[in-house]
Coordinates of N, CA, C and O in Angstrom, one line a residue:
M230 N 5.0 -5.7 12.1 CA 6.1 -4.9 12.8 C 5.5 -4.3 14.1 O 4.4 -3.8 14.1
T231 N 6.2 -4.5 15.2 CA 5.8 -3.9 16.5 C 6.7 -2.8 16.8 O 8.0 -2.9 16.7
L232 N 6.2 -1.6 17.2 CA 7.0 -0.5 17.6 C 7.1 -0.5 19.1 O 6.1 -0.7 19.8
T233 N 8.3 -0.3 19.6 CA 8.6 -0.3 21.0 C 9.0 1.1 21.5 O 8.9 2.1 20.8
D234 N 9.5 1.1 22.7 CA 10.0 2.4 23.3 C 11.2 2.9 22.5 O 11.5 4.1 22.5
R235 N 11.9 2.1 21.7 CA 13.0 2.6 20.8 C 12.4 3.6 19.8 O 13.0 4.6 19.6
F236 N 11.2 3.3 19.3 CA 10.6 4.2 18.3 C 10.2 5.5 19.0 O 10.5 6.6 18.5
T237 N 9.6 5.4 20.2 CA 9.3 6.6 21.0 C 10.5 7.5 21.2 O 10.5 8.7 21.1
N238 N 11.6 6.8 21.6 CA 12.8 7.5 21.9 C 13.4 8.2 20.7 O 13.9 9.3 20.7
A239 N 13.3 7.5 19.5 CA 13.8 8.1 18.3 C 13.0 9.3 17.9 O 13.5 10.3 17.4
L240 N 11.6 9.2 18.1 CA 10.8 10.3 17.8 C 11.2 11.5 18.6 O 11.3 12.7 18.1
L241 N 11.4 11.3 19.9 CA 11.8 12.4 20.8 C 13.1 13.0 20.4 O 13.3 14.2 20.4
Y242 N 14.0 12.1 20.0 CA 15.4 12.6 19.6 C 15.2 13.4 18.3 O 15.9 14.4 18.1
A243 N 14.4 12.9 17.3 CA 14.2 13.7 16.1 C 13.6 15.1 16.4 O 14.0 16.0 15.8
I244 N 12.7 15.1 17.3 CA 12.1 16.4 17.7 C 13.2 17.3 18.3 O 13.3 18.5 17.9
E245 N 14.0 16.7 19.1 CA 15.1 17.5 19.7 C 16.1 18.1 18.6 O 16.5 19.2 18.7
L246 N 16.4 17.2 17.7 CA 17.4 17.6 16.7 C 16.8 18.6 15.7 O 17.5 19.6 15.2
H247 N 15.6 18.5 15.3 CA 15.0 19.2 14.1 C 14.0 20.2 14.5 O 13.3 20.8 13.6
S248 N 13.8 20.5 15.8 CA 12.6 21.4 16.2 C 12.7 22.8 15.6 O 11.6 23.4 15.4
Q249 N 13.9 23.3 15.3 CA 14.0 24.6 14.8 C 14.1 24.7 13.2 O 14.2 25.8 12.6
Q250 N 14.2 23.5 12.6 CA 14.4 23.5 11.2 C 13.1 23.6 10.4 O 12.0 23.1 10.8
R251 N 13.1 24.2 9.2 CA 12.0 24.4 8.3 C 12.3 23.8 7.0 O 13.4 23.6 6.6
R252 N 11.2 23.4 6.2 CA 11.4 22.9 4.9 C 11.8 24.0 3.9 O 11.4 25.1 4.1
K253 N 12.5 23.6 2.9 CA 12.9 24.6 1.9 C 11.6 25.1 1.2 O 10.7 24.3 1.0
A254 N 11.6 26.3 0.8 CA 10.5 26.9 0.0 C 9.2 27.0 0.8 O 8.2 27.3 0.2
S255 N 9.2 26.8 2.1 CA 8.0 26.9 2.8 C 8.4 27.2 4.3 O 9.5 27.1 4.7
D256 N 7.4 27.4 5.1 CA 7.6 27.6 6.6 C 7.1 26.3 7.3 O 6.9 26.4 8.5
V257 N 7.0 25.2 6.6 CA 6.5 24.0 7.3 C 7.6 23.4 8.2 O 8.8 23.3 7.7
P258 N 7.3 23.1 9.4 CA 8.3 22.5 10.3 C 8.9 21.2 9.7 O 8.1 20.4 9.1
Y259 N 10.2 21.0 9.8 CA 10.9 19.9 9.1 C 10.3 18.6 9.7 O 10.4 17.5 9.0
L260 N 9.9 18.6 10.9 CA 9.4 17.4 11.5 C 8.2 16.8 10.7 O 8.0 15.5 10.7
A261 N 7.4 17.6 10.0 CA 6.4 17.1 9.2 C 6.9 16.1 8.1 O 6.3 15.0 7.8
H262 N 8.1 16.4 7.5 CA 8.7 15.6 6.6 C 9.2 14.3 7.2 O 8.9 13.2 6.7
L263 N 9.8 14.3 8.4 CA 10.3 13.1 9.0 C 9.2 12.2 9.4 O 9.3 11.0 9.2
L264 N 8.0 12.8 9.9 CA 6.9 11.9 10.2 C 6.3 11.3 9.0 O 5.8 10.1 9.0
A265 N 6.2 12.1 7.9 CA 5.7 11.5 6.6 C 6.5 10.4 6.1 O 6.0 9.3 5.6
V266 N 7.9 10.5 6.1 CA 8.8 9.5 5.7 C 8.6 8.3 6.6 O 8.5 7.1 6.1
A267 N 8.6 8.5 7.9 CA 8.4 7.3 8.8 C 7.1 6.6 8.5 O 7.0 5.4 8.6
S268 N 6.0 7.4 8.2 CA 4.7 6.8 8.0 C 4.8 5.9 6.7 O 4.3 4.8 6.7
L269 N 5.4 6.4 5.6 CA 5.6 5.6 4.4 C 6.4 4.4 4.7 O 6.0 3.3 4.2
V270 N 7.4 4.5 5.5 CA 8.2 3.3 5.8 C 7.4 2.3 6.6 O 7.5 1.1 6.4
M271 N 6.6 2.8 7.5 CA 5.7 1.9 8.3 C 4.8 1.1 7.4 O 4.5 -0.1 7.6
E272 N 4.3 1.8 6.4 CA 3.3 1.1 5.4 C 4.0 0.1 4.5 O 3.4 -0.8 4.1
H273 N 5.3 0.3 4.2 CA 6.0 -0.5 3.3 C 7.2 -1.3 3.8 O 7.7 -2.2 3.1
G274 N 7.6 -1.1 5.0 CA 8.7 -1.7 5.6 C 8.4 -2.9 6.5 O 7.3 -3.3 6.6
T275 N 9.5 -3.4 7.1 CA 9.3 -4.6 7.9 C 9.9 -4.6 9.3 O 9.6 -5.4 10.1
T276 N 10.8 -3.5 9.5 CA 11.5 -3.5 10.8 C 11.4 -2.2 11.5 O 11.2 -1.1 10.9
E277 N 11.4 -2.2 12.8 CA 11.5 -1.0 13.6 C 12.7 -0.2 13.3 O 12.7 1.0 13.3
D278 N 13.8 -0.9 13.0 CA 15.1 -0.1 12.7 C 14.9 0.7 11.4 O 15.4 1.9 11.4
E279 N 14.1 0.2 10.4 CA 13.8 1.0 9.2 C 13.0 2.3 9.6 O 13.3 3.4 9.1
V280 N 12.0 2.1 10.4 CA 11.2 3.2 10.8 C 12.0 4.3 11.6 O 11.9 5.5 11.4
I281 N 12.8 3.8 12.5 CA 13.7 4.7 13.3 C 14.6 5.4 12.4 O 14.8 6.7 12.5
A282 N 15.2 4.7 11.4 CA 16.1 5.4 10.5 C 15.4 6.4 9.6 O 15.9 7.4 9.3
A283 N 14.1 6.1 9.3 CA 13.3 7.1 8.6 C 13.2 8.4 9.4 O 13.3 9.5 8.8
L284 N 12.9 8.3 10.7 CA 12.8 9.5 11.5 C 14.2 10.3 11.6 O 14.2 11.5 11.7
L285 N 15.3 9.5 11.5 CA 16.6 10.1 11.7 C 17.4 10.3 10.4 O 18.6 10.6 10.4
H286 N 16.8 10.1 9.2 CA 17.5 9.9 8.0 C 18.3 11.2 7.6 O 19.3 11.1 6.9
D287 N 17.9 12.4 8.1 CA 18.6 13.6 7.8 C 19.4 14.1 9.0 O 20.0 15.2 8.9
A288 N 19.5 13.4 10.0 CA 20.1 13.9 11.3 C 21.6 14.1 11.1 O 22.1 15.2 11.5
V289 N 22.3 13.2 10.5 CA 23.7 13.3 10.4 C 24.1 14.4 9.4 O 24.9 15.3 9.7
E290 N 23.3 14.5 8.3 CA 23.6 15.5 7.3 C 23.3 16.9 7.7 O 24.0 17.8 7.4
D291 N 22.2 17.0 8.4 CA 21.7 18.4 8.8 C 21.9 18.8 10.2 O 21.8 20.0 10.5
Q292 N 22.2 17.9 11.1 CA 22.2 18.2 12.5 C 23.4 17.7 13.3 O 23.3 17.0 14.3
G293 N 24.6 17.9 12.8 CA 25.8 17.6 13.6 C 26.8 16.6 13.2 O 27.8 16.3 13.9
G294 N 26.6 16.0 12.0 CA 27.7 15.2 11.4 C 28.1 14.0 12.2 O 27.2 13.3 12.8
A295 N 29.4 13.8 12.4 CA 29.9 12.6 13.1 C 29.4 12.5 14.5 O 29.2 11.4 15.0
A296 N 29.3 13.6 15.2 CA 28.9 13.5 16.6 C 27.4 13.0 16.7 O 27.1 12.2 17.6
T297 N 26.6 13.4 15.8 CA 25.2 12.9 15.7 C 25.2 11.4 15.4 O 24.4 10.6 15.9
R298 N 26.0 11.0 14.4 CA 26.1 9.6 14.0 C 26.5 8.8 15.2 O 25.9 7.7 15.5
D299 N 27.5 9.2 16.0 CA 27.9 8.5 17.2 C 26.7 8.3 18.2 O 26.6 7.3 18.8
E300 N 26.0 9.4 18.3 CA 24.9 9.4 19.3 C 23.7 8.4 18.8 O 23.1 7.7 19.6
I301 N 23.5 8.5 17.5 CA 22.5 7.5 16.9 C 22.9 6.1 17.2 O 22.1 5.2 17.5
R302 N 24.2 5.8 16.9 CA 24.7 4.5 17.2 C 24.6 4.1 18.6 O 24.1 2.9 18.9
R303 N 24.9 5.0 19.5 CA 24.8 4.7 21.0 C 23.4 4.4 21.4 O 23.1 3.4 22.1
R304 N 22.4 5.2 20.8 CA 21.0 5.0 21.2 C 20.3 3.9 20.5 O 19.4 3.3 21.1
F305 N 20.6 3.7 19.2 CA 19.8 2.9 18.4 C 20.5 1.7 17.6 O 19.8 0.9 17.0
G306 N 21.8 1.7 17.7 CA 22.5 0.6 17.1 C 23.1 0.8 15.7 O 22.8 1.7 15.0
D307 N 23.9 -0.2 15.4 CA 24.6 -0.2 14.1 C 23.7 -0.3 12.9 O 24.0 0.4 11.8
E308 N 22.6 -1.0 12.9 CA 21.7 -1.2 11.8 C 21.1 0.2 11.4 O 21.0 0.6 10.2
V309 N 20.6 0.9 12.4 CA 20.0 2.2 12.2 C 21.1 3.2 11.6 O 20.8 3.9 10.6
V310 N 22.3 3.1 12.1 CA 23.3 4.0 11.6 C 23.6 3.7 10.2 O 23.8 4.6 9.3
A311 N 23.7 2.4 9.8 CA 24.0 2.0 8.5 C 22.9 2.5 7.5 O 23.2 3.0 6.4
I312 N 21.7 2.5 7.9 CA 20.6 3.0 7.0 C 20.7 4.5 6.9 O 20.6 5.1 5.8
V313 N 20.9 5.2 8.0 CA 21.0 6.7 8.0 C 22.2 7.1 7.2 O 22.1 8.0 6.3
D314 N 23.4 6.4 7.3 CA 24.5 6.7 6.5 C 24.2 6.5 5.0 O 24.7 7.3 4.2
G315 N 23.5 5.5 4.7 CA 23.1 5.2 3.3 C 22.3 6.3 2.7 O 22.3 6.5 1.5
C316 N 21.5 7.0 3.6 CA 20.6 8.1 3.1 C 21.3 9.5 3.2 O 20.7 10.5 2.9
T317 N 22.5 9.5 3.7 CA 23.2 10.8 3.9 C 24.1 11.1 2.7 O 24.9 10.2 2.3
D318 N 23.9 12.2 2.0 CA 24.8 12.5 0.9 C 26.1 13.1 1.3 O 27.1 13.0 0.5
T319 N 26.2 13.7 2.5 CA 27.5 14.1 3.0 C 27.4 14.5 4.5 O 26.3 14.9 4.9
D320 N 28.4 14.4 5.2 CA 28.5 14.9 6.6 C 29.6 15.9 6.7 O 30.0 16.3 7.8
L321 N 30.2 16.3 5.5 CA 31.3 17.2 5.5 C 30.8 18.7 5.6 O 29.7 19.0 5.0
T322 N 31.6 19.5 6.2 CA 31.4 21.0 6.2 C 32.7 21.7 5.8 O 33.7 21.4 6.4
P323 N 32.7 22.5 4.7 CA 31.6 22.7 3.8 C 31.3 21.5 3.0 O 32.1 20.6 2.8
K324 N 30.1 21.5 2.4 CA 29.6 20.4 1.6 C 30.4 20.4 0.3 O 30.6 21.5 -0.3
P325 N 30.7 19.2 -0.3 CA 31.2 19.1 -1.6 C 30.2 19.7 -2.6 O 29.1 19.9 -2.3
P326 N 30.7 19.9 -3.9 CA 29.7 20.4 -4.9 C 28.5 19.6 -5.1 O 28.5 18.4 -4.9
W327 N 27.4 20.3 -5.3 CA 26.0 19.7 -5.3 C 26.0 18.5 -6.3 O 25.5 17.4 -5.9
R328 N 26.3 18.6 -7.5 CA 26.2 17.6 -8.5 C 27.0 16.4 -8.1 O 26.6 15.2 -8.2
Q329 N 28.2 16.6 -7.7 CA 29.1 15.5 -7.2 C 28.5 14.7 -6.1 O 28.5 13.5 -6.1
R330 N 27.9 15.4 -5.1 CA 27.3 14.7 -4.0 C 26.1 13.9 -4.5 O 25.9 12.7 -4.0
K331 N 25.3 14.4 -5.4 CA 24.1 13.7 -5.8 C 24.4 12.5 -6.7 O 23.8 11.4 -6.6
E332 N 25.4 12.6 -7.5 CA 25.9 11.5 -8.3 C 26.4 10.4 -7.5 O 26.1 9.2 -7.7
A333 N 27.2 10.7 -6.4 CA 27.7 9.7 -5.5 C 26.6 9.0 -4.7 O 26.6 7.8 -4.5
Y334 N 25.6 9.8 -4.3 CA 24.4 9.2 -3.6 C 23.7 8.2 -4.5 O 23.4 7.1 -4.0
I335 N 23.4 8.6 -5.7 CA 22.7 7.7 -6.6 C 23.5 6.4 -6.9 O 22.9 5.3 -6.9
E336 N 24.8 6.5 -7.0 CA 25.6 5.3 -7.2 C 25.6 4.4 -6.0 O 25.4 3.2 -6.1
R337 N 25.6 5.0 -4.8 CA 25.6 4.2 -3.5 C 24.2 3.6 -3.4 O 24.0 2.4 -3.0
L338 N 23.2 4.3 -3.8 CA 21.8 3.8 -3.7 C 21.6 2.6 -4.6 O 21.0 1.6 -4.2
A339 N 22.2 2.6 -5.8 CA 22.0 1.5 -6.7 C 22.6 0.2 -6.2 O 22.1 -0.9 -6.5
H340 N 23.7 0.3 -5.4 CA 24.4 -0.8 -4.9 C 24.3 -1.1 -3.4 O 24.9 -1.9 -2.8
G341 N 23.5 -0.2 -2.7 CA 23.4 -0.3 -1.3 C 22.4 -1.4 -0.8 O 21.8 -2.1 -1.6
Q342 N 22.1 -1.3 0.5 CA 21.2 -2.3 1.1 C 19.8 -1.9 0.9 O 19.4 -0.8 0.7
S343 N 18.9 -2.9 0.9 CA 17.5 -2.8 0.6 C 16.8 -1.8 1.6 O 16.0 -1.0 1.2
S344 N 17.2 -1.8 2.8 CA 16.6 -0.9 3.8 C 16.9 0.6 3.5 O 16.1 1.4 3.7
V345 N 18.1 0.8 3.0 CA 18.5 2.2 2.6 C 17.6 2.6 1.4 O 17.0 3.7 1.4
R346 N 17.4 1.7 0.4 CA 16.5 2.1 -0.7 C 15.1 2.3 -0.3 O 14.4 3.2 -0.8
L347 N 14.6 1.6 0.7 CA 13.2 1.8 1.3 C 13.1 3.2 1.8 O 12.2 3.9 1.5
V348 N 14.0 3.6 2.7 CA 13.9 4.9 3.4 C 14.1 6.0 2.3 O 13.4 7.0 2.3
S349 N 15.1 5.8 1.4 CA 15.3 6.8 0.4 C 14.1 7.0 -0.5 O 13.7 8.1 -0.8
A350 N 13.4 5.9 -0.9 CA 12.2 6.0 -1.7 C 11.1 6.7 -1.0 O 10.5 7.6 -1.6
A351 N 10.9 6.5 0.3 CA 9.9 7.2 1.1 C 10.3 8.7 1.2 O 9.4 9.5 1.0
D352 N 11.6 8.9 1.4 CA 12.1 10.3 1.5 C 11.8 11.1 0.2 O 11.3 12.2 0.2
K353 N 12.2 10.5 -0.9 CA 12.1 11.2 -2.2 C 10.7 11.3 -2.6 O 10.3 12.3 -3.1
L354 N 9.8 10.3 -2.3 CA 8.4 10.4 -2.6 C 7.8 11.6 -1.9 O 7.1 12.4 -2.5
H355 N 8.1 11.7 -0.6 CA 7.5 12.9 0.2 C 8.1 14.2 -0.3 O 7.3 15.2 -0.5
N356 N 9.4 14.2 -0.6 CA 10.0 15.4 -1.2 C 9.3 15.9 -2.5 O 9.0 17.1 -2.7
V357 N 9.1 14.9 -3.4 CA 8.5 15.3 -4.7 C 7.0 15.7 -4.5 O 6.6 16.6 -5.2
R358 N 6.3 15.0 -3.6 CA 4.9 15.5 -3.4 C 4.9 16.9 -2.8 O 4.1 17.7 -3.2
S359 N 5.9 17.2 -2.0 CA 5.9 18.6 -1.4 C 6.3 19.6 -2.5 O 5.8 20.7 -2.6
L360 N 7.2 19.2 -3.4 CA 7.6 20.0 -4.5 C 6.4 20.4 -5.4 O 6.2 21.5 -5.9
I361 N 5.6 19.4 -5.7 CA 4.4 19.6 -6.5 C 3.4 20.6 -5.8 O 2.9 21.5 -6.5
D362 N 3.2 20.4 -4.5 CA 2.4 21.3 -3.8 C 2.9 22.7 -3.9 O 2.2 23.7 -4.1
Q363 N 4.2 22.9 -3.6 CA 4.9 24.2 -3.7 C 4.9 24.8 -5.1 O 4.8 26.0 -5.3
Y364 N 5.0 23.9 -6.1 CA 5.0 24.4 -7.5 C 3.7 25.0 -7.8 O 3.6 26.0 -8.5
H365 N 2.6 24.4 -7.3 CA 1.3 25.0 -7.6 C 1.1 26.3 -6.9 O 0.4 27.2 -7.5
Q366 N 1.8 26.6 -5.9 CA 1.8 27.9 -5.2 C 2.7 28.9 -5.7 O 2.4 30.1 -5.8
Q367 N 3.9 28.4 -6.1 CA 5.0 29.4 -6.4 C 5.4 29.4 -7.9 O 6.1 30.3 -8.4
G368 N 5.0 28.4 -8.7 CA 5.4 28.3 -10.1 C 6.9 28.2 -10.2 O 7.6 27.6 -9.3
E369 N 7.5 28.8 -11.2 CA 8.9 28.6 -11.5 C 9.8 29.2 -10.4 O 11.0 28.9 -10.3
H370 N 9.3 30.1 -9.6 CA 10.1 30.7 -8.5 C 10.5 29.6 -7.6 O 11.6 29.8 -6.9
L371 N 9.8 28.5 -7.5 CA 10.2 27.4 -6.6 C 11.6 27.0 -6.8 O 12.3 26.7 -5.8
W372 N 12.1 26.9 -8.0 CA 13.4 26.4 -8.3 C 14.5 27.2 -7.7 O 15.6 26.7 -7.4
S373 N 14.3 28.5 -7.4 CA 15.3 29.3 -6.8 C 15.7 28.9 -5.4 O 16.8 29.3 -4.9
H374 N 14.9 28.0 -4.7 CA 15.2 27.6 -3.4 C 16.2 26.4 -3.4 O 16.6 25.9 -2.3
F375 N 16.5 25.9 -4.6 CA 17.3 24.6 -4.6 C 18.6 24.8 -5.4 O 18.6 25.5 -6.5
R376 N 19.7 24.3 -4.8 CA 21.0 24.5 -5.4 C 21.1 24.0 -6.9 O 21.8 24.5 -7.7
G377 N 20.3 22.9 -7.2 CA 20.4 22.4 -8.5 C 19.5 23.1 -9.5 O 19.5 22.8 -10.7
G378 N 18.7 24.1 -9.0 CA 17.8 24.8 -9.8 C 16.8 23.9 -10.4 O 16.6 22.7 -10.0
R379 N 16.1 24.3 -11.4 CA 15.0 23.6 -12.1 C 15.6 22.3 -12.7 O 15.1 21.2 -12.4
D380 N 16.5 22.4 -13.6 CA 17.0 21.3 -14.4 C 17.7 20.3 -13.5 O 17.5 19.1 -13.6
G381 N 18.5 20.8 -12.5 CA 19.2 19.8 -11.6 C 18.3 19.1 -10.7 O 18.5 17.9 -10.5
T382 N 17.3 19.8 -10.2 CA 16.3 19.1 -9.3 C 15.5 18.1 -10.0 O 15.4 16.9 -9.5
L383 N 15.1 18.4 -11.2 CA 14.3 17.4 -12.0 C 15.2 16.2 -12.4 O 14.8 15.1 -12.3
W384 N 16.5 16.5 -12.8 CA 17.4 15.4 -13.1 C 17.6 14.5 -11.9 O 17.6 13.3 -12.0
Y385 N 17.8 15.1 -10.7 CA 18.1 14.3 -9.5 C 17.0 13.4 -9.2 O 17.2 12.2 -9.0
Y386 N 15.7 13.9 -9.1 CA 14.6 13.0 -8.7 C 14.4 11.9 -9.8 O 14.0 10.8 -9.4
R387 N 14.5 12.3 -11.1 CA 14.4 11.2 -12.1 C 15.5 10.2 -12.0 O 15.2 9.0 -12.0
A388 N 16.7 10.6 -11.7 CA 17.8 9.6 -11.6 C 17.6 8.7 -10.4 O 17.9 7.5 -10.4
V389 N 17.2 9.3 -9.3 CA 16.9 8.5 -8.1 C 15.8 7.5 -8.4 O 15.9 6.3 -8.0
A390 N 14.7 7.9 -9.0 CA 13.6 7.0 -9.3 C 14.1 5.9 -10.2 O 13.7 4.7 -10.0
D391 N 14.9 6.2 -11.2 CA 15.4 5.2 -12.1 C 16.3 4.2 -11.4 O 16.2 3.0 -11.6
A392 N 17.2 4.7 -10.5 CA 18.1 3.8 -9.8 C 17.3 2.9 -8.9 O 17.6 1.7 -8.8
L393 N 16.3 3.4 -8.2 CA 15.5 2.6 -7.4 C 14.7 1.5 -8.2 O 14.6 0.4 -7.8
R394 N 14.2 1.9 -9.3 CA 13.4 1.0 -10.1 C 14.3 -0.1 -10.6 O 13.9 -1.3 -10.6
Q395 N 15.5 0.2 -11.1 CA 16.5 -0.8 -11.5 C 16.9 -1.7 -10.4 O 17.2 -2.9 -10.7
A396 N 16.9 -1.3 -9.2 CA 17.3 -2.2 -8.1 C 16.3 -3.3 -7.9 O 16.6 -4.4 -7.5
G397 N 15.0 -3.0 -8.2 CA 14.0 -4.0 -8.2 C 13.2 -4.3 -6.9 O 12.3 -5.1 -6.9
D398 N 13.6 -3.7 -5.8 CA 12.9 -4.0 -4.6 C 11.9 -2.8 -4.3 O 12.0 -1.7 -4.9
H399 N 11.0 -3.0 -3.3 CA 10.1 -2.0 -2.9 C 9.2 -1.5 -4.0 O 9.0 -0.2 -4.1
K400 N 8.8 -2.3 -4.9 CA 8.1 -1.9 -6.1 C 6.9 -1.0 -5.9 O 6.8 0.0 -6.6
P401 N 6.0 -1.3 -5.0 CA 4.8 -0.4 -4.9 C 5.2 1.0 -4.5 O 4.7 2.0 -5.1
L402 N 6.2 1.2 -3.6 CA 6.7 2.5 -3.2 C 7.4 3.2 -4.4 O 7.2 4.4 -4.6
V403 N 8.3 2.4 -5.0 CA 9.1 3.0 -6.1 C 8.2 3.4 -7.3 O 8.4 4.4 -8.0
E404 N 7.1 2.6 -7.5 CA 6.1 3.0 -8.6 C 5.4 4.3 -8.3 O 5.2 5.1 -9.1
Q405 N 5.1 4.5 -7.0 CA 4.5 5.7 -6.6 C 5.5 6.9 -6.8 O 5.1 7.9 -7.3
L406 N 6.7 6.7 -6.5 CA 7.7 7.7 -6.7 C 7.9 8.0 -8.2 O 7.9 9.2 -8.6
D407 N 7.9 7.0 -9.0 CA 8.1 7.2 -10.4 C 6.9 8.0 -11.0 O 7.1 9.0 -11.8
R408 N 5.7 7.7 -10.6 CA 4.5 8.4 -11.1 C 4.5 9.9 -10.6 O 4.1 10.8 -11.3
T409 N 5.0 10.1 -9.4 CA 5.0 11.4 -8.8 C 6.1 12.3 -9.5 O 5.9 13.4 -9.7
V410 N 7.2 11.7 -9.8 CA 8.3 12.4 -10.5 C 7.7 12.7 -11.9 O 8.0 13.8 -12.4
N411 N 7.0 11.8 -12.6 CA 6.4 12.1 -13.9 C 5.5 13.3 -13.8 O 5.5 14.2 -14.6
E412 N 4.7 13.4 -12.7 CA 3.8 14.5 -12.5 C 4.5 15.8 -12.4 O 4.2 16.8 -13.0
L413 N 5.6 15.8 -11.6 CA 6.4 17.0 -11.5 C 7.0 17.4 -12.8 O 7.0 18.6 -13.1
E414 N 7.6 16.5 -13.5 CA 8.2 16.8 -14.8 C 7.2 17.4 -15.8 O 7.4 18.3 -16.5
Q415 N 6.0 16.8 -15.8 CA 4.9 17.3 -16.7 C 4.5 18.7 -16.3 O 4.2 19.6 -17.1
L416 N 4.4 19.0 -15.0 CA 4.0 20.3 -14.5 C 5.1 21.3 -15.0 O 4.8 22.4 -15.5
A417 N 6.3 21.0 -14.7 CA 7.4 21.9 -15.1 C 7.5 22.1 -16.6 O 7.6 23.2 -17.1
Q418 N 7.3 21.0 -17.4 CA 7.4 21.1 -18.8 C 6.2 21.9 -19.4 O 6.3 22.8 -20.2
G419 N 5.0 21.7 -18.8 CA 3.8 22.4 -19.2 C 4.0 23.9 -19.0 O 3.5 24.7 -19.8
N420 N 4.6 24.3 -17.9 CA 4.8 25.7 -17.6 C 5.8 26.3 -18.6 O 5.6 27.5 -19.0
I421 N 6.8 25.6 -18.9 CA 7.8 26.1 -19.9 C 7.1 26.3 -21.2 O 7.4 27.3 -21.9
E422 N 6.3 25.4 -21.6 CA 5.6 25.5 -22.9 C 4.7 26.7 -23.0 O 4.5 27.3 -24.0
K423 N 4.0 26.9 -21.9 CA 3.1 28.1 -21.8 C 3.8 29.4 -21.9 O 3.3 30.3 -22.5
T424 N 5.0 29.5 -21.4 CA 5.7 30.7 -21.4 C 6.6 30.9 -22.6 O 7.2 32.0 -22.8
A425 N 6.7 29.9 -23.4 CA 7.6 29.9 -24.6 C 6.9 30.7 -25.7 O 5.7 30.8 -25.8

């Protein structure tokens, strides 16, 4: 895969959109997540469109909805928009109920295009790695930062990993995600058993 000026422009656009955003449960700039996801996609993907979509995978959901989608389409084309849309659980304000959104996302993921599953697997892998790091720092308090709480968050990442595994593509990346979700589940379960 060769990266062109389109990638550079996507990186600059991601910086423009997300420069003031921070990660949940920490003060880490959100751009760190976008770069990590793009890096994973570069390692496992095949197209520049996939890498660009990795940089912009949260742009519609977090930074402007339909207007941002239209701008991504104008700048980067229909394929990038299709991948970003596949990774977006909602562009509505206010957002629908959390569990409903997550169930719909998992259903779309199971039947969506391979490029969407690639970016989603990279996104979720980095999210779970970050959760493990934060769990070591915050313990059970970590779950208070998430709408799904402890049980919902663990359910969601397990369900995503299972859906991606059943789809059958991107096996090395999905296997990493599955192992990392297992680690998070074991950490959470171990802490529950200690306090019981």
